[in-house]
XYZ file of C-alpha atoms in Angstrom:
372
model
C -11.627 -4.912 1.601
C -12.308 -8.681 2.550
C -9.445 -8.815 4.975
C -10.324 -5.664 6.763
C -14.371 -6.628 7.415
C -12.802 -9.793 8.748
C -10.326 -7.802 11.496
C -12.880 -5.012 11.828
C -15.265 -8.365 12.994
C -12.485 -9.430 15.040
C -12.363 -6.696 16.952
C -15.600 -5.977 17.414
C -15.233 -9.277 19.456
C -12.370 -8.086 21.531
C -9.556 -8.747 19.861
C -6.694 -6.680 19.122
C -5.719 -5.962 15.560
C -2.420 -4.113 13.992
C -3.404 -3.179 10.755
C -1.035 -2.966 8.074
C -3.390 -3.932 4.980
C -4.528 -1.025 3.785
C -3.614 1.950 2.060
C -4.693 5.026 4.356
C -2.214 6.916 6.387
C -2.745 6.446 10.196
C -2.335 10.524 10.749
C -5.617 13.062 10.792
C -5.677 15.716 8.270
C -3.604 18.602 8.677
C -5.327 20.818 11.376
C -4.841 24.173 8.641
C -6.709 22.137 6.223
C -9.340 21.060 8.562
C -9.420 24.424 9.246
C -9.483 25.790 5.979
C -12.520 23.126 5.048
C -14.636 24.449 8.812
C -14.137 28.014 7.382
C -15.427 27.322 3.998
C -18.601 25.610 5.169
C -19.234 28.511 7.749
C -18.714 30.933 4.826
C -21.145 29.480 2.481
C -19.420 27.599 0.002
C -20.826 24.446 -0.707
C -22.007 25.415 -4.465
C -20.455 23.716 -7.399
C -17.645 24.803 -8.724
C -16.129 24.733 -12.946
C -16.071 21.411 -13.876
C -12.304 21.628 -14.416
C -12.092 23.036 -10.572
C -11.487 26.193 -8.486
C -9.144 28.515 -9.921
C -7.338 29.226 -7.101
C -6.377 25.529 -6.305
C -5.537 24.878 -9.974
C -3.296 28.401 -9.506
C -1.854 26.849 -6.229
C -1.039 23.357 -7.814
C 0.996 24.610 -10.690
C 2.774 27.111 -8.109
C 3.537 23.714 -6.440
C 5.494 22.333 -9.568
C 7.227 25.395 -10.445
C 8.413 25.441 -6.377
C 8.656 21.826 -5.611
C 9.139 20.622 -8.997
C 10.822 23.175 -11.189
C 8.686 22.324 -14.096
C 6.220 25.152 -15.621
C 2.833 24.074 -15.799
C -0.427 26.444 -17.623
C -2.913 26.394 -14.650
C -5.363 26.016 -17.492
C -3.395 22.144 -18.216
C -5.102 21.256 -14.296
C -8.492 19.831 -13.468
C -9.133 18.727 -10.048
C -11.403 15.777 -9.972
C -13.060 13.995 -7.178
C -9.579 11.668 -5.752
C -7.218 10.058 -8.353
C -9.577 7.531 -8.979
C -11.786 10.189 -11.180
C -9.148 11.012 -12.894
C -7.579 8.236 -13.741
C -10.998 6.955 -14.781
C -11.619 10.250 -17.144
C -7.491 9.707 -18.504
C -8.451 6.176 -19.659
C -11.648 7.353 -20.926
C -10.268 9.560 -23.025
C -7.381 6.797 -24.107
C -9.054 3.580 -24.357
C -11.275 3.060 -27.188
C -13.337 -0.250 -26.765
C -11.697 -2.853 -27.415
C -8.320 -1.437 -27.589
C -5.638 -2.774 -24.807
C -4.074 -0.627 -21.866
C -0.787 -1.826 -20.675
C -0.308 -2.233 -16.277
C 2.474 -3.477 -14.865
C 1.737 -6.734 -13.160
C 1.989 -5.923 -9.730
C 0.016 -3.081 -9.643
C -2.528 -1.299 -8.002
C -5.693 -3.448 -8.610
C -8.445 -0.836 -9.216
C -6.623 0.038 -12.945
C -7.617 -3.186 -14.291
C -11.400 -2.132 -13.048
C -10.986 1.544 -14.677
C -9.630 0.283 -17.809
C -12.895 -2.588 -18.136
C -15.215 0.074 -16.741
C -14.363 1.733 -20.804
C -14.403 -1.253 -22.322
C -11.017 -1.760 -22.880
C -8.534 -4.672 -22.015
C -6.254 -4.423 -19.128
C -2.751 -6.137 -20.125
C -0.489 -7.311 -17.263
C 3.041 -6.860 -18.287
C 5.127 -8.417 -15.658
C 7.429 -6.752 -13.660
C 10.086 -7.541 -11.118
C 13.008 -6.943 -9.162
C 15.281 -6.698 -12.087
C 13.201 -3.704 -13.366
C 12.551 -2.417 -9.953
C 9.250 -3.510 -10.569
C 8.457 -0.878 -12.930
C 7.238 -0.392 -16.468
C 10.664 0.101 -18.660
C 10.498 1.225 -22.660
C 11.598 -2.155 -22.680
C 8.937 -3.952 -21.902
C 6.658 -1.887 -22.697
C 7.638 -2.726 -26.531
C 7.346 -6.128 -26.281
C 3.928 -6.063 -24.680
C 2.603 -3.406 -26.872
C 1.024 -3.972 -30.202
C -1.214 -2.485 -33.130
C -4.255 -2.332 -30.551
C -2.760 -1.008 -27.615
C -3.844 2.856 -26.505
C -1.952 3.411 -23.196
C 0.333 2.294 -20.714
C -0.544 3.283 -17.406
C 2.503 3.010 -14.727
C 2.547 3.948 -10.753
C 5.628 6.173 -8.919
C 6.482 6.028 -6.258
C 4.437 2.470 -7.226
C 1.853 0.908 -5.368
C 2.179 -1.951 -3.704
C 5.817 -2.068 -4.325
C 7.224 1.231 -3.269
C 9.881 1.505 -6.123
C 9.923 4.295 -8.852
C 10.290 4.800 -11.955
C 13.214 6.749 -13.468
C 13.854 9.718 -15.130
C 14.816 8.079 -18.213
C 12.261 5.785 -18.232
C 9.983 8.143 -18.121
C 11.505 9.632 -21.091
C 11.616 6.409 -22.788
C 8.096 5.866 -22.193
C 7.214 9.197 -23.884
C 9.320 8.392 -26.995
C 8.027 5.009 -27.306
C 4.606 6.602 -27.002
C 5.502 9.281 -29.826
C 6.504 6.647 -32.175
C 3.346 4.394 -31.595
C 0.612 6.532 -31.130
C 0.185 5.201 -27.594
C -1.295 7.353 -24.771
C 1.195 7.469 -21.497
C -0.716 8.178 -17.803
C 1.093 8.076 -15.186
C 0.040 7.969 -11.537
C 1.730 10.060 -9.231
C -0.227 10.057 -6.092
C 2.460 8.876 -3.806
C 4.829 11.926 -4.576
C 6.258 13.735 -1.667
C 6.376 10.592 0.348
C 9.944 9.521 -0.977
C 12.632 8.167 1.458
C 16.114 8.234 -0.420
C 15.955 11.011 -2.925
C 12.817 13.039 -4.912
C 11.780 10.393 -7.493
C 11.804 11.774 -11.210
C 8.987 14.243 -12.225
C 6.666 12.683 -15.287
C 6.227 16.253 -16.591
C 9.845 17.272 -17.101
C 10.542 13.713 -18.783
C 6.989 13.058 -20.664
C 5.696 16.390 -21.080
C 2.734 14.876 -23.326
C 1.667 12.702 -20.568
C -1.598 12.566 -18.610
C -0.305 12.765 -14.706
C -2.624 12.196 -11.704
C -2.548 12.551 -8.246
C -4.102 12.900 -5.331
C -4.841 14.640 -1.697
C -5.026 11.841 -0.398
C -1.605 10.572 0.510
C 1.157 13.114 1.421
C -1.087 15.724 1.672
C -3.436 13.524 4.303
C -6.864 14.196 3.048
C -8.315 10.520 1.754
C -11.676 10.738 2.830
C -12.098 14.377 1.554
C -12.177 12.673 -2.005
C -10.099 14.979 -3.842
C -7.129 14.577 -6.744
C -6.221 16.657 -10.114
C -4.492 15.574 -13.446
C -2.708 17.183 -15.551
C -3.364 16.821 -19.320
C -1.716 18.037 -22.721
C -3.481 21.770 -23.364
C -5.452 20.047 -26.843
C -7.485 17.812 -24.321
C -8.240 20.364 -21.553
C -11.882 20.465 -23.238
C -12.414 16.945 -23.967
C -11.410 16.278 -20.393
C -13.531 19.214 -18.985
C -16.462 17.068 -20.996
C -16.281 13.803 -19.076
C -15.764 15.749 -15.794
C -18.983 17.547 -16.164
C -20.403 14.330 -17.637
C -19.383 12.025 -15.256
C -18.744 14.228 -11.502
C -20.818 17.512 -12.464
C -17.304 18.992 -10.270
C -15.532 18.035 -7.386
C -16.357 19.003 -3.705
C -16.207 21.979 -3.259
C -15.392 22.205 0.742
C -12.946 20.216 -0.429
C -11.816 22.202 -2.629
C -11.064 25.199 -0.656
C -9.942 23.031 2.295
C -7.187 21.973 -0.265
C -6.239 25.371 -1.109
C -4.410 25.196 2.809
C -2.482 22.074 1.666
C 0.202 25.127 0.007
C 0.781 27.129 3.083
C 4.299 26.726 5.320
C 2.217 25.437 8.169
C 0.979 22.828 6.075
C 3.436 21.683 4.537
C 5.854 21.584 7.821
C 3.503 19.281 9.163
C 3.391 17.162 5.818
C 7.287 16.918 6.362
C 7.122 16.087 9.390
C 4.781 12.805 8.680
C 7.065 12.221 6.057
C 9.946 11.754 7.981
C 7.808 9.419 10.284
C 6.722 7.218 7.544
C 10.820 6.887 6.994
C 11.350 5.775 10.214
C 8.870 3.319 9.965
C 10.141 1.777 6.802
C 14.188 1.667 7.946
C 12.534 -0.224 11.357
C 9.821 -2.394 9.086
C 12.222 -3.201 6.113
C 14.962 -5.230 8.038
C 12.814 -6.588 10.165
C 10.736 -8.324 8.136
C 13.732 -10.002 5.912
C 14.922 -11.198 9.553
C 12.224 -13.090 9.255
C 12.564 -14.636 6.422
C 10.631 -13.058 3.801
C 12.419 -11.647 0.782
C 12.064 -8.273 -0.464
C 14.619 -7.150 -2.748
C 16.308 -3.604 -3.379
C 15.156 -0.747 -1.406
C 11.706 0.407 -1.488
C 12.166 4.758 -1.966
C 8.549 5.955 -1.786
C 4.537 5.294 -0.988
C 4.838 3.287 2.066
C 4.119 -0.437 1.429
C 6.717 -3.541 1.340
C 6.039 -6.169 -1.273
C 7.301 -9.495 0.607
C 8.251 -12.507 -1.605
C 7.191 -15.502 1.142
C 8.687 -18.475 -0.591
C 10.604 -19.332 2.134
C 7.931 -19.130 4.928
C 5.234 -20.633 2.724
C 3.077 -21.731 -0.610
C 0.475 -19.873 -0.302
C 0.232 -15.780 0.497
C -3.885 -15.999 0.849
C -3.552 -18.708 3.608
C -0.564 -17.039 5.294
C -2.453 -13.579 4.951
C -5.621 -15.584 6.603
C -3.800 -17.238 9.440
C -1.906 -14.096 10.349
C -5.491 -12.251 10.804
C -6.801 -15.319 12.572
C -4.330 -16.424 14.639
C -1.551 -13.741 15.171
C -3.856 -10.150 14.941
C -1.819 -8.848 12.382
C -3.843 -7.969 9.065
C -1.713 -7.547 6.007
C -2.360 -8.143 2.061
C -1.806 -11.302 -0.040
C -0.937 -10.542 -3.097
C -3.732 -11.780 -5.532
C -5.160 -8.210 -5.221
C -2.138 -6.944 -6.815
C -0.760 -9.251 -9.476
C -2.286 -12.515 -11.542
C 1.573 -13.599 -12.249
C 3.000 -15.441 -8.915
C 0.033 -13.782 -6.117
C 0.403 -16.501 -3.794
C 3.965 -15.868 -3.307
C 3.809 -12.155 -1.866
C 2.360 -10.109 0.386
C 2.007 -6.780 0.594
C 2.656 -4.810 4.158
C 1.743 -1.339 4.820
C 3.479 0.550 7.387
C 0.367 3.254 8.262
C 0.705 2.716 11.617
C 3.143 4.042 13.887
C 6.544 1.753 15.176
C 5.689 0.436 18.410
C 2.666 -1.283 16.489
C 5.267 -2.406 13.621
C 6.757 -3.529 16.611
C 4.302 -5.641 18.118
C 3.003 -7.124 14.422
C 6.622 -8.179 14.308
C 6.773 -10.016 17.432
C 3.422 -11.592 16.258
C 4.619 -12.941 13.350
C 7.894 -14.053 15.083
C 5.791 -16.191 16.947
C 3.298 -17.364 14.601
C 6.416 -18.548 11.742
C 7.987 -20.175 14.546
C 5.007 -22.208 16.506
C 4.599 -23.708 12.773
C 1.910 -21.493 11.155
């Protein structure tokens, strides 16, 4: 956010900045979804909804799991939340008692640490690297947990790395959780944005996990602030009470708008955008490698590349600052995402079109060639 604020200051002064620092797709909300939202407002659908969400939307999400993933989910287990952030906070409030710890992959989504601390629990970073495809594996989790571990939180596709959890790892984490009395939260907010085969669906391999998703990424509804969570049946009353107390309910117009996400017209738009993201990844990945950035494996989802800068410098924060101030390219240093080796990494978000990505690559090349 500091980088984004500075980038906007530079833009206000006339600079041209290529934005690769924030995880927001550059596509506007799809027209059918916008129209459904307008219609909801025109119809006066602006009152509170039940804390668990609009029943028709919960049914639609259940249909999405059945149609797209072959997983049958009782709509009664699906709760609508104010963004995935609201779902993550509720999930941690259910699982993590004060003083207990929660296993988080390092690198990982930075707000997860804050959510854990918000419920007076302790985040426990577990180093993940290319050897585990930057995912928390059952072996890593077993080595890191103790009698005070309350939960494990994984993301697939992951932020900042774009990697996917395997079905075997999801099943193994679920089994570990059952043996040790540890909850499992699976963040699937980038589901739908995959480029080399569909990711494993947590509910198929870890049916007792709390699964979190969002309308922000694949469905392109960032500013509408809408997400959902799937919880075990016995946990539904607890989750509902927390939602009632913390949020009352998610936005009513946003929920009616989201119903249009599951129409064929919207799906065609989302799939075309997914293909555009794939093309961007396929351009940017080899281009960054040619410049000397080390990106192991083949990041298969989301819209991020997490690059090791060791061959180019020794401080990613300095490099990010130099790229912004001197080259007009905004990227995010590893400090946001990890505690182990933040100075070695940058995250590139390919949330702008390929022409702009090409501009960014040319500017980075010139900056590095000039000794920046």
